[in-house]
Amino acid sequence: MFKIEGNKIVINNKNDFNPMHILECGQVFSYKKQNDRYVVYSAGLKAEIIETQNGFEITTNNVDYFINYFDLNTNYSDVKKNLLYNHKFLEDAVNFGYGIRILKQDIFETIISFIVSANNNIKRITQILFGIRQKFGKKVDDYYAFPTLKELLMGTVQDFKDLGAGYRAEYIYDTCRQLINVDYNKWANLSTDDVKEQLLKLKGVGPKVADCILLFAFARQDVFPVDTWIEKVYNCYFQKESNRKTIRENLVDSFKEYSGYAQQYLFYYQRSGKI
DNA sequence: TTCCAGGTGCATA
DNA sequence: TATGCACATGGA
């Protein structure tokens, strides 16, 4: 799937890796499209992705971090094959977003990002998060790192409001203070339900945001975040249902340990307007 | 003007 | 446990 050449990760494959699909499918907000390349920022690190004749090249200041970040040791041909074997109706969605990979993002950044995402739109979420980087993060070369917990603790509720967070400003402020006494790195050893129980204690983290954090930071595929778009998908493919808890239960029951993957293909396809 | 965006917190029954 | 409402903000 890939090889390492100095500070580059070389991917000779265009079927299971597509930066547009990966970055624009809604799982991440800290990236920019610049002419011929995508630039991705995660925690304090940065990677640039360009297309080559046979695939893509990722240039980065931390090769190991981004091999894990892009989940390059998982075989997505197998993922898609297994998904389609049991769920034929996903074919159009998987063909549309064939290059999606579920990222393994920084835990703290993902918690803050998805608190900001609640009842918000992607353009504004992105703007607010880059604002948080610029105001509280360290300057590294030509970009700003995502602030550490210690750095973000310096922010006031008014600071976050000024950045456009609206009523979520208090959630960010409160959650930072709750996280002082929490070692979320140890949560990796817990069951999905137990991690979710911990996440739900955080201010601004409800069932949907918790599922996003589990999927995009803890690599738990047995969750199905249900938002306004997935509700539309459900009402289109399955039956009319407005209770999101019920929708989630039915979807996880159907997709089981492939729920997270299915969710991303469907979310990306639905948002494209091609459904 | 109203609706919508990767929903959650809180009061109430 | 389940339901209903308020909550900032800006684009369509």
mmCIF file of C-alpha atoms in Angstrom, chain A residues 8-206:
data_model
loop_
_atom_site.group_PDB
_atom_site.id
_atom_site.type_symbol
_atom_site.label_atom_id
_atom_site.label_comp_id
_atom_site.label_asym_id
_atom_site.label_seq_id
_atom_site.Cartn_x
_atom_site.Cartn_y
_atom_site.Cartn_z
ATOM 1 C CA LYS A 8 7.611 11.186 2.331
ATOM 2 C CA ILE A 9 4.988 8.487 2.414
ATOM 3 C CA VAL A 10 4.570 7.163 -1.112
ATOM 4 C CA ILE A 11 1.243 5.559 -1.976
ATOM 5 C CA ASN A 12 1.035 3.672 -5.247
ATOM 6 C CA ASN A 13 -2.720 3.194 -5.197
ATOM 7 C CA LYS A 14 -5.622 5.346 -6.302
ATOM 8 C CA ASN A 15 -8.421 2.932 -5.438
ATOM 9 C CA ASP A 16 -8.233 2.983 -1.649
ATOM 10 C CA PHE A 17 -6.791 6.431 -0.989
ATOM 11 C CA ASN A 18 -8.205 9.715 -2.239
ATOM 12 C CA PRO A 19 -7.425 12.913 -0.324
ATOM 13 C CA MET A 20 -10.561 14.684 -1.541
ATOM 14 C CA HIS A 21 -12.753 11.836 -0.292
ATOM 15 C CA ILE A 22 -10.831 11.471 2.954
ATOM 16 C CA LEU A 23 -10.753 15.157 3.868
ATOM 17 C CA GLU A 24 -14.036 16.388 2.451
ATOM 18 C CA CYS A 25 -16.217 13.611 3.823
ATOM 19 C CA GLY A 26 -16.865 15.547 7.028
ATOM 20 C CA GLN A 27 -14.672 13.693 9.519
ATOM 21 C CA VAL A 28 -12.046 16.446 9.794
ATOM 22 C CA PHE A 29 -12.005 20.235 9.600
ATOM 23 C CA SER A 30 -8.342 21.282 9.820
ATOM 24 C CA TYR A 31 -7.176 21.096 6.231
ATOM 25 C CA LYS A 32 -6.809 23.391 3.226
ATOM 26 C CA LYS A 33 -6.931 22.800 -0.504
ATOM 27 C CA GLN A 34 -4.129 24.727 -2.182
ATOM 28 C CA ASN A 35 -3.959 24.514 -5.971
ATOM 29 C CA ASP A 36 -2.453 21.086 -6.658
ATOM 30 C CA ARG A 37 -2.350 19.862 -3.065
ATOM 31 C CA TYR A 38 -4.182 19.290 0.176
ATOM 32 C CA VAL A 39 -2.542 20.479 3.388
ATOM 33 C CA VAL A 40 -3.640 18.706 6.566
ATOM 34 C CA TYR A 41 -3.073 19.925 10.109
ATOM 35 C CA SER A 42 -3.406 17.546 13.042
ATOM 36 C CA ALA A 43 -2.536 18.559 16.591
ATOM 37 C CA GLY A 44 0.878 20.238 16.122
ATOM 38 C CA LEU A 45 1.776 18.492 12.859
ATOM 39 C CA LYS A 46 1.287 19.076 9.164
ATOM 40 C CA ALA A 47 1.214 16.979 5.995
ATOM 41 C CA GLU A 48 0.969 17.924 2.324
ATOM 42 C CA ILE A 49 -0.558 15.560 -0.198
ATOM 43 C CA ILE A 50 0.086 15.719 -3.930
ATOM 44 C CA GLU A 51 -1.106 13.423 -6.684
ATOM 45 C CA THR A 52 1.439 11.419 -8.690
ATOM 46 C CA GLN A 53 1.068 9.281 -11.780
ATOM 47 C CA ASN A 54 0.405 6.107 -9.795
ATOM 48 C CA GLY A 55 -0.974 7.452 -6.553
ATOM 49 C CA PHE A 56 -0.162 10.107 -3.996
ATOM 50 C CA GLU A 57 2.771 11.421 -1.987
ATOM 51 C CA ILE A 58 2.430 12.674 1.574
ATOM 52 C CA THR A 59 5.222 14.986 2.709
ATOM 53 C CA THR A 60 5.314 15.539 6.457
ATOM 54 C CA ASN A 61 7.338 16.472 9.495
ATOM 55 C CA ASN A 62 6.289 13.184 11.152
ATOM 56 C CA VAL A 63 5.973 10.137 8.915
ATOM 57 C CA ASP A 64 4.976 7.671 11.646
ATOM 58 C CA TYR A 65 2.200 9.931 12.940
ATOM 59 C CA PHE A 66 0.586 10.251 9.526
ATOM 60 C CA ILE A 67 0.873 6.543 8.676
ATOM 61 C CA ASN A 68 -1.313 5.980 11.704
ATOM 62 C CA TYR A 69 -3.433 9.098 11.046
ATOM 63 C CA PHE A 70 -4.383 7.933 7.553
ATOM 64 C CA ASP A 71 -4.901 4.367 8.814
ATOM 65 C CA LEU A 72 -2.521 3.108 6.122
ATOM 66 C CA ASN A 73 -2.155 -0.344 7.646
ATOM 67 C CA THR A 74 -5.824 -1.181 7.138
ATOM 68 C CA ASN A 75 -6.848 -2.813 3.867
ATOM 69 C CA TYR A 76 -9.798 -0.783 2.612
ATOM 70 C CA SER A 77 -10.396 -3.069 -0.369
ATOM 71 C CA ASP A 78 -11.331 -5.699 2.190
ATOM 72 C CA VAL A 79 -13.409 -3.219 4.177
ATOM 73 C CA LYS A 80 -15.430 -2.258 1.098
ATOM 74 C CA LYS A 81 -15.766 -5.869 -0.039
ATOM 75 C CA ASN A 82 -17.069 -7.001 3.331
ATOM 76 C CA LEU A 83 -19.417 -4.031 3.578
ATOM 77 C CA LEU A 84 -20.929 -4.598 0.140
ATOM 78 C CA TYR A 85 -21.207 -8.362 0.613
ATOM 79 C CA ASN A 86 -23.876 -7.845 3.252
ATOM 80 C CA HIS A 87 -25.274 -4.472 2.151
ATOM 81 C CA LYS A 88 -25.676 -4.317 -1.606
ATOM 82 C CA PHE A 89 -27.566 -1.005 -1.457
ATOM 83 C CA LEU A 90 -24.350 0.759 -0.368
ATOM 84 C CA GLU A 91 -22.836 0.223 -3.811
ATOM 85 C CA ASP A 92 -23.527 3.730 -5.145
ATOM 86 C CA ALA A 93 -22.279 5.396 -1.956
ATOM 87 C CA VAL A 94 -19.087 3.299 -1.857
ATOM 88 C CA ASN A 95 -18.409 3.854 -5.565
ATOM 89 C CA PHE A 96 -18.826 7.582 -5.006
ATOM 90 C CA GLY A 97 -16.500 7.799 -1.981
ATOM 91 C CA TYR A 98 -14.247 4.855 -2.882
ATOM 92 C CA GLY A 99 -11.107 6.588 -1.555
ATOM 93 C CA ILE A 100 -12.419 7.310 1.938
ATOM 94 C CA ARG A 101 -10.352 6.183 4.916
ATOM 95 C CA ILE A 102 -11.399 6.780 8.517
ATOM 96 C CA LEU A 103 -8.769 8.965 10.136
ATOM 97 C CA LYS A 104 -7.202 8.358 13.536
ATOM 98 C CA GLN A 105 -7.202 11.898 14.818
ATOM 99 C CA ASP A 106 -5.813 13.545 17.923
ATOM 100 C CA ILE A 107 -8.183 12.980 20.846
ATOM 101 C CA PHE A 108 -8.210 16.469 22.365
ATOM 102 C CA GLU A 109 -8.546 18.207 19.003
ATOM 103 C CA THR A 110 -11.383 15.858 18.029
ATOM 104 C CA ILE A 111 -13.265 16.485 21.278
ATOM 105 C CA ILE A 112 -13.121 20.262 20.826
ATOM 106 C CA SER A 113 -13.837 20.035 17.092
ATOM 107 C CA PHE A 114 -17.014 18.041 17.464
ATOM 108 C CA ILE A 115 -18.269 20.138 20.366
ATOM 109 C CA VAL A 116 -18.008 23.043 17.932
ATOM 110 C CA SER A 117 -19.735 20.985 15.221
ATOM 111 C CA ALA A 118 -23.051 20.629 17.066
ATOM 112 C CA ASN A 119 -25.948 22.318 15.259
ATOM 113 C CA ASN A 120 -23.424 24.104 13.044
ATOM 114 C CA ASN A 121 -22.320 23.951 9.431
ATOM 115 C CA ILE A 122 -18.982 22.704 8.147
ATOM 116 C CA LYS A 123 -17.823 26.042 6.768
ATOM 117 C CA ARG A 124 -18.314 27.811 10.093
ATOM 118 C CA ILE A 125 -16.898 24.899 12.099
ATOM 119 C CA THR A 126 -13.711 25.073 10.030
ATOM 120 C CA GLN A 127 -13.494 28.832 10.470
ATOM 121 C CA ILE A 128 -13.926 28.631 14.249
ATOM 122 C CA LEU A 129 -11.330 25.863 14.605
ATOM 123 C CA PHE A 130 -8.695 27.706 12.569
ATOM 124 C CA GLY A 131 -9.467 30.730 14.748
ATOM 125 C CA ILE A 132 -8.788 28.662 17.862
ATOM 126 C CA ARG A 133 -5.467 27.497 16.376
ATOM 127 C CA GLN A 134 -4.409 31.023 15.531
ATOM 128 C CA LYS A 135 -5.381 32.548 18.872
ATOM 129 C CA PHE A 136 -4.168 29.840 21.261
ATOM 130 C CA GLY A 137 -1.816 27.510 19.342
ATOM 131 C CA LYS A 138 1.927 27.747 18.934
ATOM 132 C CA LYS A 139 3.244 29.060 15.631
ATOM 133 C CA VAL A 140 5.112 26.307 13.774
ATOM 134 C CA ASP A 141 6.761 27.293 10.497
ATOM 135 C CA ASP A 142 3.921 28.700 8.376
ATOM 136 C CA TYR A 143 1.000 27.379 10.457
ATOM 137 C CA TYR A 144 -0.463 27.241 13.952
ATOM 138 C CA ALA A 145 -0.622 24.040 15.995
ATOM 139 C CA PHE A 146 -3.894 23.081 17.634
ATOM 140 C CA PRO A 147 -3.565 24.323 21.219
ATOM 141 C CA THR A 148 -2.798 21.887 24.000
ATOM 142 C CA LEU A 149 -5.249 21.619 26.888
ATOM 143 C CA LYS A 150 -2.958 23.855 28.936
ATOM 144 C CA GLU A 151 -2.963 26.494 26.219
ATOM 145 C CA LEU A 152 -6.729 26.356 25.672
ATOM 146 C CA LEU A 153 -7.304 26.735 29.417
ATOM 147 C CA MET A 154 -6.044 30.292 28.963
ATOM 148 C CA GLY A 155 -9.144 31.128 26.914
ATOM 149 C CA THR A 156 -12.214 32.815 28.392
ATOM 150 C CA VAL A 157 -15.818 32.180 27.394
ATOM 151 C CA GLN A 158 -15.766 35.578 25.697
ATOM 152 C CA ASP A 159 -12.663 34.580 23.694
ATOM 153 C CA PHE A 160 -14.521 31.599 22.243
ATOM 154 C CA LYS A 161 -17.598 33.715 21.558
ATOM 155 C CA ASP A 162 -15.439 36.241 19.735
ATOM 156 C CA LEU A 163 -14.196 33.408 17.519
ATOM 157 C CA GLY A 164 -17.795 32.649 16.535
ATOM 158 C CA ALA A 165 -18.500 29.638 18.730
ATOM 159 C CA GLY A 166 -21.809 31.092 19.904
ATOM 160 C CA TYR A 167 -23.443 29.269 22.786
ATOM 161 C CA ARG A 168 -20.875 26.465 22.416
ATOM 162 C CA ALA A 169 -18.265 28.815 23.933
ATOM 163 C CA GLU A 170 -19.296 27.741 27.432
ATOM 164 C CA TYR A 171 -19.109 24.081 26.451
ATOM 165 C CA ILE A 172 -15.498 24.491 25.279
ATOM 166 C CA TYR A 173 -14.630 26.403 28.440
ATOM 167 C CA ASP A 174 -16.257 23.842 30.767
ATOM 168 C CA THR A 175 -14.952 20.762 28.956
ATOM 169 C CA CYS A 176 -11.372 22.039 29.123
ATOM 170 C CA ARG A 177 -11.723 22.295 32.884
ATOM 171 C CA GLN A 178 -13.245 18.826 33.139
ATOM 172 C CA LEU A 179 -10.351 17.384 31.119
ATOM 173 C CA ILE A 180 -7.751 18.618 33.607
ATOM 174 C CA ASN A 181 -8.449 15.592 35.774
ATOM 175 C CA VAL A 182 -8.961 13.082 32.980
ATOM 176 C CA ASP A 183 -6.388 10.826 31.319
ATOM 177 C CA TYR A 184 -8.202 10.001 28.094
ATOM 178 C CA ASN A 185 -5.189 8.164 26.718
ATOM 179 C CA LYS A 186 -6.077 5.344 29.105
ATOM 180 C CA TRP A 187 -9.529 5.077 27.554
ATOM 181 C CA ALA A 188 -7.995 3.159 24.649
ATOM 182 C CA ASN A 189 -8.197 0.026 26.791
ATOM 183 C CA LEU A 190 -11.891 0.434 27.604
ATOM 184 C CA SER A 191 -14.873 -0.961 25.742
ATOM 185 C CA THR A 192 -16.679 1.326 23.316
ATOM 186 C CA ASP A 193 -19.621 1.689 25.709
ATOM 187 C CA ASP A 194 -17.316 2.585 28.591
ATOM 188 C CA VAL A 195 -15.470 5.246 26.576
ATOM 189 C CA LYS A 196 -18.822 6.661 25.502
ATOM 190 C CA GLU A 197 -19.948 6.837 29.120
ATOM 191 C CA GLN A 198 -16.856 8.903 29.934
ATOM 192 C CA LEU A 199 -17.299 11.177 26.915
ATOM 193 C CA LEU A 200 -20.944 11.870 27.760
ATOM 194 C CA LYS A 201 -19.836 13.447 31.030
ATOM 195 C CA LEU A 202 -18.193 16.281 29.073
ATOM 196 C CA LYS A 203 -20.156 19.496 28.577
ATOM 197 C CA GLY A 204 -21.398 19.808 25.011
ATOM 198 C CA VAL A 205 -20.877 16.124 24.274
ATOM 199 C CA GLY A 206 -24.125 14.270 23.636
#
